[in-house]
């Protein structure tokens, strides 16, 4: 399995387990997290709030 696939699998497993620290470990500092019409977060600090 490629490193990218391993990271996605780790993220999905962590999401299912509600393991916020492990989720954060899968993200880069420049992450953009958007739910259209609800929120738009730029960077790990905003994502972590």
mmCIF file with all atom_site columns, C-alpha atoms in Angstrom:
data_model
loop_
_atom_site.group_PDB
_atom_site.id
_atom_site.type_symbol
_atom_site.label_atom_id
_atom_site.label_alt_id
_atom_site.label_comp_id
_atom_site.label_asym_id
_atom_site.label_entity_id
_atom_site.label_seq_id
_atom_site.pdbx_PDB_ins_code
_atom_site.Cartn_x
_atom_site.Cartn_y
_atom_site.Cartn_z
_atom_site.occupancy
_atom_site.B_iso_or_equiv
_atom_site.pdbx_formal_charge
_atom_site.auth_seq_id
_atom_site.auth_comp_id
_atom_site.auth_asym_id
_atom_site.auth_atom_id
_atom_site.pdbx_PDB_model_num
ATOM 1  C CA . UNK A 1 1  ? 0.000   0.000  0.000  1.00 0.00 ? 1  UNK A CA 1
ATOM 2  C CA . UNK A 1 2  ? 1.375   3.436  -0.913 1.00 0.00 ? 2  UNK A CA 1
ATOM 3  C CA . UNK A 1 3  ? 2.148   6.026  1.775  1.00 0.00 ? 3  UNK A CA 1
ATOM 4  C CA . UNK A 1 4  ? -0.756  8.177  0.552  1.00 0.00 ? 4  UNK A CA 1
ATOM 5  C CA . UNK A 1 5  ? -3.181  5.275  0.914  1.00 0.00 ? 5  UNK A CA 1
ATOM 6  C CA . UNK A 1 6  ? -1.801  4.502  4.383  1.00 0.00 ? 6  UNK A CA 1
ATOM 7  C CA . UNK A 1 7  ? -2.365  8.112  5.429  1.00 0.00 ? 7  UNK A CA 1
ATOM 8  C CA . UNK A 1 8  ? -5.945  8.079  4.143  1.00 0.00 ? 8  UNK A CA 1
ATOM 9  C CA . UNK A 1 9  ? -6.612  4.761  5.896  1.00 0.00 ? 9  UNK A CA 1
ATOM 10 C CA . UNK A 1 10 ? -5.165  6.145  9.145  1.00 0.00 ? 10 UNK A CA 1
ATOM 11 C CA . UNK A 1 11 ? -7.331  9.265  8.795  1.00 0.00 ? 11 UNK A CA 1
ATOM 12 C CA . UNK A 1 12 ? -10.503 7.247  8.149  1.00 0.00 ? 12 UNK A CA 1
ATOM 13 C CA . UNK A 1 13 ? -9.797  4.854  11.036 1.00 0.00 ? 13 UNK A CA 1
ATOM 14 C CA . UNK A 1 14 ? -9.100  7.797  13.348 1.00 0.00 ? 14 UNK A CA 1
ATOM 15 C CA . UNK A 1 15 ? -12.281 9.556  12.241 1.00 0.00 ? 15 UNK A CA 1
ATOM 16 C CA . UNK A 1 16 ? -14.317 6.424  12.937 1.00 0.00 ? 16 UNK A CA 1
ATOM 17 C CA . UNK A 1 17 ? -12.693 6.112  16.383 1.00 0.00 ? 17 UNK A CA 1
ATOM 18 C CA . UNK A 1 18 ? -13.127 9.869  17.075 1.00 0.00 ? 18 UNK A CA 1
ATOM 19 C CA . UNK A 1 19 ? -9.363  10.118 17.713 1.00 0.00 ? 19 UNK A CA 1
ATOM 20 C CA . UNK A 1 20 ? -8.787  13.830 17.158 1.00 0.00 ? 20 UNK A CA 1
ATOM 21 C CA . UNK A 1 21 ? -5.017  13.707 17.795 1.00 0.00 ? 21 UNK A CA 1
ATOM 22 C CA . UNK A 1 22 ? -4.531  10.980 15.192 1.00 0.00 ? 22 UNK A CA 1
ATOM 23 C CA . UNK A 1 23 ? -6.686  12.900 12.714 1.00 0.00 ? 23 UNK A CA 1
ATOM 24 C CA . UNK A 1 24 ? -4.491  15.978 13.214 1.00 0.00 ? 24 UNK A CA 1
ATOM 25 C CA . UNK A 1 25 ? -1.370  13.882 12.651 1.00 0.00 ? 25 UNK A CA 1
ATOM 26 C CA . UNK A 1 26 ? -2.624  13.075 9.138  1.00 0.00 ? 26 UNK A CA 1
ATOM 27 C CA . UNK A 1 27 ? -3.011  16.729 8.135  1.00 0.00 ? 27 UNK A CA 1
ATOM 28 C CA . UNK A 1 28 ? -0.484  19.229 6.816  1.00 0.00 ? 28 UNK A CA 1
ATOM 29 C CA . UNK A 1 29 ? -0.179  22.782 8.156  1.00 0.00 ? 29 UNK A CA 1
ATOM 30 C CA . UNK A 1 30 ? -1.855  24.150 5.005  1.00 0.00 ? 30 UNK A CA 1
ATOM 31 C CA . UNK A 1 31 ? -4.978  21.963 5.235  1.00 0.00 ? 31 UNK A CA 1
ATOM 32 C CA . UNK A 1 32 ? -8.218  23.483 3.947  1.00 0.00 ? 32 UNK A CA 1
ATOM 33 C CA . UNK A 1 33 ? -11.381 21.980 5.443  1.00 0.00 ? 33 UNK A CA 1
ATOM 34 C CA . UNK A 1 34 ? -14.656 23.147 3.905  1.00 0.00 ? 34 UNK A CA 1
ATOM 35 C CA . UNK A 1 35 ? -18.271 22.252 4.359  1.00 0.00 ? 35 UNK A CA 1
ATOM 36 C CA . UNK A 1 36 ? -19.991 24.537 1.816  1.00 0.00 ? 36 UNK A CA 1
ATOM 37 C CA . UNK A 1 37 ? -22.392 26.940 3.453  1.00 0.00 ? 37 UNK A CA 1
ATOM 38 C CA . UNK A 1 38 ? -21.324 25.841 6.938  1.00 0.00 ? 38 UNK A CA 1
ATOM 39 C CA . UNK A 1 39 ? -17.617 26.563 7.472  1.00 0.00 ? 39 UNK A CA 1
ATOM 40 C CA . UNK A 1 40 ? -14.234 27.039 5.835  1.00 0.00 ? 40 UNK A CA 1
ATOM 41 C CA . UNK A 1 41 ? -11.071 26.423 7.868  1.00 0.00 ? 41 UNK A CA 1
ATOM 42 C CA . UNK A 1 42 ? -7.534  27.210 6.687  1.00 0.00 ? 42 UNK A CA 1
ATOM 43 C CA . UNK A 1 43 ? -4.653  25.485 8.475  1.00 0.00 ? 43 UNK A CA 1
ATOM 44 C CA . UNK A 1 44 ? -4.346  23.038 11.332 1.00 0.00 ? 44 UNK A CA 1
ATOM 45 C CA . UNK A 1 45 ? -4.951  25.705 13.989 1.00 0.00 ? 45 UNK A CA 1
ATOM 46 C CA . UNK A 1 46 ? -8.397  26.570 12.600 1.00 0.00 ? 46 UNK A CA 1
ATOM 47 C CA . UNK A 1 47 ? -9.206  22.903 12.006 1.00 0.00 ? 47 UNK A CA 1
ATOM 48 C CA . UNK A 1 48 ? -8.301  22.141 15.620 1.00 0.00 ? 48 UNK A CA 1
ATOM 49 C CA . UNK A 1 49 ? -10.853 24.582 17.113 1.00 0.00 ? 49 UNK A CA 1
#
